[in-house]
Amino acid sequence: MGGAGGHMWHPFDCPDVNSGQDLIDFFKRSIESVKRNPAALKIDGVNLSFRVRENPGAPSGYEFVVDRSSMKPLDVEGVTSDNADQRWSTTDGSPHGMVEATSILLGIFNAAIGDILPELKELGMLENMGPFARFFNTEFVLKKINVKEYPFNFIALHGISQFVKKGPKSRKGVPVDFNQDALERIKEKVEAFAGERDFRVYTSIPTGVKRSVLLEDALNEQFTIVYK
């Protein structure tokens, strides 16, 4: 995930994986776990988490801003479409991909904010607004934005987290309990606005096992390593 969403452990990051056999055992346990309890799909996008702040000039009195959890002034105040190019820049002066992503995401959700105020209140996102507010842990995906290519553009609302102090000069996001039904209602209300920009909106994307996983076959397969 990265950003406010934090780092999602890879299998080799897990404290109980210290050898090749540990890694094999990890995958065996994972396969059995997914058979019993459907897991959520890991998405190959960019984390673009966002929160609410007051804006007296907006029709609703509120607006959404992106926050990557750093202590940079733009994150603390909230990144908007107007200043995203100050938050993200490139050495050669070409447009940074996060600027367009911020513009699209905020354009969709700020257009819908008046319709979803009841749900935002229910989720506690209109309380204690600021750098330690609750936020949407969000993945932004163009058809091809990282390594994996998807058939369509979409935004995934993983859940609700809250910014807390990580150190004297840093913050991090931690998941909080929230009403999943309220998040689903937000998704449904925002879908029409997202569709106008050729985007879809998801919350959790469940996965399951449809066929046998032939782990031993893969482990016994020979392959060649070419050294140059």
XYZ file of C-alpha atoms in Angstrom:
228
model
C 0.000 0.000 0.000
C 2.473 2.631 1.133
C 1.705 6.194 2.157
C -0.946 6.538 4.848
C -1.950 2.907 4.306
C 1.404 1.732 5.654
C 3.554 -1.140 4.412
C 1.851 -4.452 3.767
C 4.157 -7.285 4.748
C 5.518 -9.522 2.016
C 5.863 -13.194 3.010
C 9.597 -12.730 3.629
C 8.823 -9.833 6.013
C 6.928 -12.101 8.422
C 8.859 -12.840 11.630
C 8.191 -16.580 11.344
C 9.757 -16.825 7.867
C 13.492 -17.344 8.326
C 14.291 -20.072 5.805
C 13.161 -21.594 2.540
C 11.160 -24.251 4.387
C 9.501 -21.546 6.504
C 8.411 -19.852 3.278
C 6.965 -23.097 1.890
C 5.101 -23.690 5.163
C 3.785 -20.116 5.003
C 2.222 -20.738 1.594
C 0.746 -24.062 2.728
C -0.931 -22.369 5.703
C -2.114 -19.516 3.484
C -3.770 -21.907 1.032
C -5.646 -23.690 3.816
C -6.649 -20.380 5.398
C -8.111 -18.977 2.170
C -10.095 -22.194 1.677
C -11.763 -21.655 5.065
C -12.042 -17.857 5.081
C -12.183 -15.773 1.869
C -9.381 -13.236 1.740
C -9.291 -9.709 0.289
C -7.551 -9.049 -3.003
C -4.195 -7.231 -2.898
C -4.390 -4.411 -5.446
C -1.440 -3.095 -7.433
C -2.279 0.618 -7.396
C -1.072 3.667 -5.475
C -2.217 4.613 -2.004
C -4.128 7.881 -2.206
C -5.768 8.168 1.190
C -7.939 11.194 1.828
C -9.872 12.889 4.620
C -12.388 15.683 5.212
C -11.609 19.262 6.141
C -13.827 22.291 6.582
C -14.216 24.675 3.648
C -16.659 27.551 4.300
C -16.618 28.376 0.576
C -17.884 24.949 -0.486
C -21.662 24.349 -0.812
C -21.536 21.605 1.839
C -19.053 23.448 4.082
C -16.584 20.589 3.648
C -14.127 19.228 1.113
C -11.922 16.195 0.722
C -8.127 16.501 0.731
C -5.403 13.924 0.132
C -2.995 13.177 2.997
C 0.007 10.851 2.652
C 0.702 10.915 6.431
C 3.972 12.843 6.351
C 4.569 15.972 8.424
C 5.115 18.067 5.304
C 2.975 21.226 5.519
C 0.939 20.235 2.461
C 0.001 16.875 3.994
C -0.793 18.430 7.371
C -3.039 21.037 5.719
C -4.324 18.624 3.081
C -3.397 18.301 -0.582
C -5.902 19.681 -3.106
C -6.102 19.561 -6.876
C -4.748 23.101 -6.955
C -1.541 22.413 -5.011
C -0.874 18.751 -5.847
C 1.894 19.825 -8.229
C 3.673 21.362 -5.224
C 3.406 18.080 -3.285
C 4.659 15.896 -6.149
C 7.169 16.935 -8.783
C 9.692 15.304 -11.113
C 13.332 16.157 -11.721
C 12.766 16.784 -15.430
C 9.671 18.907 -14.917
C 7.279 16.429 -16.534
C 3.850 15.936 -14.909
C 3.923 13.588 -11.904
C 1.338 10.802 -12.018
C 0.143 11.560 -8.479
C -1.005 15.020 -9.572
C -3.478 13.584 -12.075
C -4.542 10.871 -9.620
C -5.249 13.475 -6.924
C -7.267 15.590 -9.344
C -9.406 12.647 -10.462
C -10.046 11.219 -6.996
C -10.874 14.552 -5.365
C -12.995 15.563 -8.351
C -15.143 12.460 -7.924
C -15.540 12.553 -4.154
C -15.937 16.320 -3.792
C -18.736 16.184 -6.357
C -20.448 13.576 -4.170
C -19.666 15.003 -0.726
C -23.049 16.671 -0.241
C -24.812 13.353 -0.812
C -22.655 11.349 1.611
C -22.538 13.701 4.610
C -24.814 11.414 6.713
C -22.441 8.485 6.164
C -19.369 10.629 6.819
C -20.875 11.672 10.145
C -21.711 8.055 10.962
C -18.108 7.050 10.260
C -16.763 9.769 12.571
C -15.052 11.642 9.758
C -16.602 15.005 10.626
C -15.106 14.959 14.128
C -11.600 16.087 15.092
C -10.786 17.100 11.534
C -7.154 17.891 10.849
C -3.852 16.004 10.699
C -5.060 13.434 13.264
C -8.463 12.819 11.719
C -9.998 9.641 10.374
C -9.392 8.962 6.690
C -10.287 6.620 3.861
C -7.479 4.107 3.322
C -7.655 4.162 -0.453
C -6.068 2.542 -3.489
C -6.197 4.435 -6.769
C -5.865 2.331 -9.918
C -5.580 3.349 -13.542
C -5.770 0.523 -16.082
C -1.974 0.413 -15.980
C -0.370 2.360 -13.141
C 2.180 -0.067 -11.684
C 3.207 -3.554 -12.801
C -0.202 -5.193 -13.223
C -2.584 -4.076 -15.952
C -6.304 -3.992 -15.150
C -9.259 -3.980 -17.580
C -10.665 -0.731 -16.142
C -9.944 2.195 -13.818
C -11.144 1.956 -10.229
C -10.875 3.296 -6.699
C -10.834 0.856 -3.777
C -11.893 2.064 -0.332
C -10.086 -0.463 1.874
C -11.553 0.896 5.108
C -11.318 3.666 7.703
C -8.127 4.485 9.574
C -6.993 7.307 11.827
C -3.795 9.300 11.881
C -1.815 9.010 15.119
C 1.634 10.141 16.196
C 4.426 7.848 15.066
C 7.275 9.907 16.480
C 8.041 13.489 17.442
C 7.806 14.573 13.814
C 5.850 11.847 12.045
C 2.393 10.270 11.754
C 0.992 6.941 10.730
C -2.435 5.489 10.007
C -4.017 2.818 12.191
C -7.235 0.938 11.324
C -10.303 1.742 13.439
C -13.638 0.019 13.910
C -16.333 1.364 11.604
C -19.756 0.529 10.195
C -19.182 -1.398 6.959
C -22.767 -0.690 5.868
C -22.043 3.057 5.923
C -18.996 2.520 3.725
C -21.064 0.442 1.292
C -23.647 3.235 1.079
C -20.881 5.706 0.259
C -19.664 3.426 -2.510
C -23.162 3.186 -3.973
C -23.708 6.960 -3.881
C -20.317 7.786 -5.365
C -20.543 5.268 -8.218
C -22.545 7.619 -10.468
C -19.992 10.416 -10.057
C -17.124 7.988 -10.679
C -18.815 6.645 -13.790
C -18.756 10.109 -15.325
C -14.942 9.858 -15.253
C -14.811 6.246 -16.433
C -14.025 4.892 -12.959
C -15.541 2.230 -10.753
C -15.637 2.177 -6.945
C -15.071 -0.846 -4.725
C -14.737 -1.578 -1.031
C -13.419 -5.014 -0.094
C -12.828 -7.334 -3.067
C -13.178 -10.895 -1.742
C -11.225 -13.817 -3.170
C -11.550 -17.555 -2.849
C -10.044 -20.848 -4.052
C -11.891 -22.367 -7.017
C -9.502 -25.201 -7.868
C -6.737 -27.270 -6.328
C -3.462 -25.499 -5.665
C -0.708 -27.836 -6.849
C 2.044 -26.468 -4.659
C 4.173 -29.645 -4.756
C 4.113 -29.667 -8.566
C 5.472 -26.128 -8.621
C 8.158 -26.948 -6.056
C 9.303 -30.015 -8.010
C 9.497 -28.196 -11.339
C 13.034 -27.633 -12.606
C 14.073 -24.280 -14.013
C 17.274 -22.771 -15.340
C 19.037 -19.735 -13.956
C 21.135 -17.916 -16.551
C 24.141 -15.963 -15.276
C 25.624 -13.206 -17.388
